[in-house]
Amino acid sequence: MYNNPSMYISSLVVNVPQSNKLTYKLSSSKETNWKENKTEFPLYALFSEFGITQASPMGNNSLLENTTMSDLALKSVENLLEINPSIHKEADFLLYCHETNEASLYITPTLKIKKLLHFKKLTPVSISYQGSTAASSSLFFLETMSDEDRISNNKKTILTTTDLICAPQIRNFFSTFPKGDASSACVISHSPGDYKILDYYQKSFPAIDQNPYEWDTHKFLLNEQNLFQEVTVGLTEFLNKNNLQPSDLNLAIPQNLSESFFQLLRGYFKNQVHLSIREKLKENNLLNSDCFYSLHELEKQNALNKGDLILLIQAGPLADFGLILIRKER
């Protein structure tokens, strides 16, 4: 019935900074010539190398003073080790999934976590530039490694999804929900865990135009239409592949992308499945951590039962779409 990757998710933790608010206001400050000090504004230099010249106004767009993206990830992994201390010696991989960028002048974020938490044998890997669907790609990475006998079935992986917005990256983008800062961490292994991964899917496709910072409303709507079409087709193919009807699912957890995305999924499922839209940070898109944050909220509410079939629907921010089908095991 399922494309069985024989992987499980366990010990899910989330880390959302207290400074996250329901609505972000993009603050700007006086214009600064970043070219005079590239070390102070390294992301502006990075964006310039990629030909992206129009982003957010100059100034610190981060709500977290003196906190970097890797700091958020580090805290999530620390929280994971508190509830699952044995993974410190057992983990063979650290998969660091992110969409936003951190300009690290000294050490990569994954190596920073390995060094500060004193992991010995762990191999750090970064997965990015796939929108909010890097976690789906990480499963493909792990299954590919396993299929080629590069890792045995007793290997374990720490997966962290982390994003933090800072200039020149922007929080507000047309009618989508503001992007929030968040991190999650969990263990992926072949040993029985909290959730069994039954199948997954990820697709990236060209955006309507190369530089979204130069889009007008018309281009945004064209790209949104293209994304929604990919989601609709992908959902149908995925459910058919697994011999499932929407009514076979106990709930679907959507990316908090936008109100129009919720409307698309309501129309697609036609009340055949419960579309679980979280209460906290309801109008924030937590990017790669978004669906995991919603899943964790349901766990805390004791809203899930053993055997529940759950579909995580990852999408965006522009031209990426992912699905993870899981079953609650305990």
XYZ file of C-alpha atoms in Angstrom:
330
model
C 0.000 0.000 0.000
C 2.817 2.391 0.861
C 6.233 3.183 -0.472
C 7.804 2.109 2.811
C 11.016 3.954 3.660
C 11.138 2.155 7.055
C 11.966 5.333 8.929
C 10.522 6.762 12.105
C 10.316 10.208 13.739
C 10.896 10.465 17.483
C 11.506 13.042 20.221
C 10.146 16.066 18.358
C 10.983 19.414 19.979
C 10.372 22.958 18.784
C 12.014 26.261 19.609
C 10.110 29.447 18.853
C 11.603 32.659 20.290
C 9.393 34.577 22.696
C 9.816 37.694 20.571
C 7.736 36.152 17.784
C 4.531 38.165 17.422
C 1.308 37.473 15.574
C 2.077 40.260 13.140
C 5.529 41.379 12.123
C 6.152 44.964 11.166
C 9.056 45.465 8.814
C 11.229 48.137 10.350
C 13.585 50.230 8.309
C 16.333 52.536 9.379
C 18.425 55.163 7.729
C 20.116 54.149 4.530
C 23.560 52.639 5.008
C 26.184 51.876 2.395
C 26.818 48.191 3.094
C 29.592 48.114 0.481
C 31.755 50.131 2.847
C 31.560 47.371 5.467
C 30.826 43.963 3.980
C 31.776 42.173 7.201
C 28.997 44.009 9.076
C 26.425 43.299 6.357
C 27.615 39.977 4.882
C 24.216 38.880 3.590
C 23.935 42.002 1.481
C 27.245 41.091 -0.117
C 25.992 37.526 -0.673
C 22.746 38.727 -2.264
C 24.709 41.072 -4.506
C 26.819 38.184 -5.779
C 23.601 36.460 -6.869
C 22.397 39.593 -8.620
C 19.644 40.349 -6.103
C 19.677 44.097 -5.694
C 16.239 44.904 -4.255
C 15.430 43.321 -0.924
C 14.387 44.743 2.414
C 15.289 48.278 3.531
C 18.675 48.572 5.146
C 18.626 47.901 8.850
C 18.316 44.890 11.134
C 15.178 42.973 10.185
C 15.804 40.425 12.930
C 13.694 40.441 16.077
C 16.418 38.578 17.943
C 19.319 40.759 18.937
C 22.661 38.934 18.946
C 21.008 35.642 17.984
C 21.828 33.802 14.792
C 20.011 31.043 12.942
C 22.547 28.485 14.144
C 21.922 29.640 17.745
C 18.260 28.689 17.320
C 19.234 25.305 15.893
C 21.738 24.769 18.679
C 19.035 25.350 21.299
C 16.685 22.893 19.580
C 19.321 20.175 19.486
C 20.157 20.865 23.142
C 16.455 20.419 24.000
C 16.421 17.190 22.014
C 19.415 15.867 23.944
C 17.638 16.622 27.220
C 14.772 14.259 26.417
C 16.843 11.766 24.412
C 20.396 11.864 25.825
C 21.462 8.581 24.228
C 21.260 10.128 20.759
C 24.417 12.117 21.563
C 26.496 8.970 21.090
C 24.219 7.180 18.639
C 23.664 9.864 15.962
C 25.620 9.445 12.752
C 24.190 12.422 10.846
C 23.054 15.937 11.615
C 20.770 17.154 8.824
C 20.403 20.924 9.033
C 17.412 22.054 6.929
C 16.951 25.756 6.260
C 15.639 28.301 3.777
C 17.045 31.512 5.231
C 20.772 32.218 5.168
C 23.347 32.870 7.830
C 26.615 34.470 6.852
C 29.126 32.648 9.010
C 32.609 34.094 8.842
C 34.324 31.392 10.861
C 32.496 28.046 10.810
C 29.449 26.609 9.067
C 26.276 26.310 11.183
C 26.321 22.508 11.149
C 29.966 22.375 12.233
C 29.198 24.940 14.930
C 26.554 22.644 16.436
C 28.859 19.629 16.202
C 31.705 21.510 17.889
C 29.742 23.200 20.686
C 27.783 20.044 21.604
C 30.888 17.848 21.405
C 29.616 15.337 18.876
C 32.415 12.979 17.886
C 31.409 10.680 15.015
C 28.459 12.700 13.711
C 28.606 13.894 10.085
C 26.947 17.312 9.573
C 25.008 17.978 6.350
C 23.137 21.126 5.263
C 20.060 20.972 3.018
C 18.763 24.261 1.627
C 17.450 26.190 -1.388
C 14.271 24.109 -1.470
C 11.920 26.557 0.145
C 10.065 25.142 3.125
C 10.427 21.536 1.932
C 14.009 20.736 2.927
C 12.811 18.162 5.476
C 11.164 16.128 2.705
C 14.438 16.197 0.774
C 16.324 15.063 3.858
C 14.230 11.888 3.902
C 15.180 11.252 0.286
C 18.827 11.750 1.234
C 18.592 9.243 4.083
C 16.712 6.648 2.076
C 19.163 6.964 -0.818
C 22.089 6.460 1.514
C 20.385 3.435 3.049
C 19.462 1.911 -0.318
C 23.066 2.092 -1.415
C 24.169 0.305 1.781
C 26.202 3.273 2.939
C 24.445 3.180 6.271
C 22.948 0.222 8.080
C 19.484 0.073 9.549
C 20.693 0.843 13.073
C 21.979 4.298 12.162
C 20.254 7.363 13.615
C 20.016 10.955 12.428
C 19.316 14.255 14.155
C 17.137 16.387 11.901
C 16.822 20.087 12.631
C 14.763 22.604 10.666
C 15.724 26.197 11.382
C 15.035 29.606 9.847
C 15.635 33.143 11.058
C 14.897 36.294 9.082
C 17.492 39.034 9.006
C 18.234 41.763 6.492
C 18.202 41.780 3.522
C 15.699 38.919 3.802
C 12.111 40.104 4.228
C 9.233 39.003 6.448
C 6.257 40.414 4.559
C 5.600 39.345 0.989
C 2.353 40.392 -0.688
C -0.622 38.444 0.772
C 1.349 35.592 2.351
C 1.616 35.350 6.122
C 4.692 37.037 7.628
C 7.699 34.750 7.978
C 8.582 33.839 11.545
C 11.721 32.609 13.285
C 11.606 29.017 14.497
C 13.527 25.791 14.879
C 12.660 22.149 15.457
C 14.638 18.994 16.054
C 13.846 15.302 16.062
C 15.431 11.890 15.612
C 15.047 9.969 12.357
C 15.888 6.280 12.610
C 14.929 2.803 11.445
C 14.003 1.824 14.993
C 10.330 2.090 16.006
C 9.470 5.595 17.164
C 6.636 8.055 17.723
C 5.645 8.295 14.047
C 6.271 5.934 11.163
C 7.074 7.640 7.861
C 4.905 5.923 5.266
C 5.800 8.011 2.235
C 7.102 11.424 1.234
C 7.291 13.660 -1.811
C 9.176 16.795 -2.776
C 9.163 18.926 -5.900
C 10.883 22.180 -6.793
C 10.007 24.009 -9.988
C 10.913 27.327 -11.622
C 9.322 30.427 -10.169
C 7.477 32.758 -12.525
C 10.437 35.140 -12.483
C 13.975 34.804 -11.187
C 14.051 37.682 -8.718
C 10.939 37.856 -6.479
C 12.145 41.098 -4.917
C 11.267 42.797 -8.199
C 7.801 41.259 -8.577
C 4.633 43.267 -8.795
C 1.242 41.959 -7.661
C 0.504 40.469 -11.067
C 3.671 38.365 -11.063
C 3.035 37.265 -7.487
C -0.472 36.076 -8.357
C 0.799 34.231 -11.433
C 3.397 32.458 -9.334
C 0.841 31.665 -6.637
C -1.464 30.168 -9.264
C 1.401 28.029 -10.545
C 2.250 26.845 -7.026
C -1.370 25.980 -6.263
C -1.651 23.988 -9.477
C 1.459 21.998 -8.550
C 0.009 21.345 -5.082
C -3.296 20.108 -6.481
C -1.675 17.788 -9.010
C 0.910 16.571 -6.504
C -1.688 15.795 -3.834
C -3.783 13.777 -6.273
C -0.809 11.769 -7.550
C 0.478 11.163 -4.025
C -2.860 9.925 -2.677
C -3.426 7.728 -5.738
C 0.058 6.251 -5.419
C -0.740 5.207 -1.851
C -4.272 3.983 -2.697
C -5.745 6.594 -0.398
C -8.808 8.776 -0.468
C -8.792 12.049 1.486
C -11.309 10.471 3.868
C -8.704 7.827 4.798
C -6.614 10.537 6.465
C -7.322 11.472 10.062
C -5.967 14.966 9.543
C -3.883 17.108 7.238
C -1.455 19.695 8.614
C -0.890 22.524 6.115
C 1.922 25.027 5.834
C 0.802 28.365 7.243
C 1.546 29.963 3.898
C -1.476 32.209 3.378
C -5.229 32.364 3.773
C -5.603 31.631 0.054
C -3.568 28.434 0.546
C -5.959 27.347 3.290
C -8.877 28.070 0.957
C -7.263 25.984 -1.787
C -6.916 22.979 0.526
C -10.443 23.357 1.895
C -11.724 23.272 -1.651
C -9.551 20.299 -2.546
C -10.462 18.131 0.454
C -14.152 19.182 0.524
C -14.532 18.423 4.249
C -13.406 14.819 3.732
C -10.477 15.289 6.083
C -9.865 17.552 9.059
C -7.573 20.393 8.026
C -5.685 21.191 11.214
C -4.862 24.905 11.373
C -3.052 25.727 14.588
C -4.146 28.347 17.095
C -0.772 29.741 18.191
C 1.117 31.815 15.643
C -1.781 31.138 13.318
C -0.797 33.892 10.926
C 2.954 33.264 10.887
C 4.746 31.078 8.367
C 7.522 29.298 10.243
C 9.040 28.066 6.974
C 10.805 24.701 7.345
C 9.623 24.260 10.950
C 6.007 25.194 10.270
C 4.341 21.773 9.948
C 6.478 20.347 12.753
C 5.433 23.202 15.031
C 1.763 22.466 14.283
C 2.318 18.735 14.883
C 4.017 19.471 18.190
C 1.102 21.695 19.234
C -1.301 18.810 18.603
C 0.933 16.545 20.684
C 0.793 18.948 23.629
C -2.992 19.100 23.312
C -3.224 15.282 23.369
C -5.202 15.610 20.150
C -3.595 12.626 18.411
C -4.342 8.931 18.785
C -2.307 5.834 18.040
C -2.876 4.806 14.446
C -3.791 8.298 13.211
C -2.840 8.850 9.576
C -1.423 12.370 9.222
C -0.349 14.262 6.109
C 2.101 17.147 6.460
C 1.660 19.571 3.539
C 4.701 21.796 3.036
C 4.582 24.573 0.468
C 6.385 27.689 -0.667
C 7.425 30.266 -0.042
C 7.622 30.465 -3.855
C 8.086 27.316 -5.913
C 8.481 24.262 -3.678
C 6.021 21.629 -2.516
C 6.455 18.663 -0.181
C 4.394 15.965 1.519
C 5.199 13.663 4.425
C 2.703 10.908 5.276
C 3.091 9.620 8.816
C 1.221 7.301 11.173
C 1.234 7.809 14.924
C 2.726 4.738 16.529
C 2.622 5.575 20.229
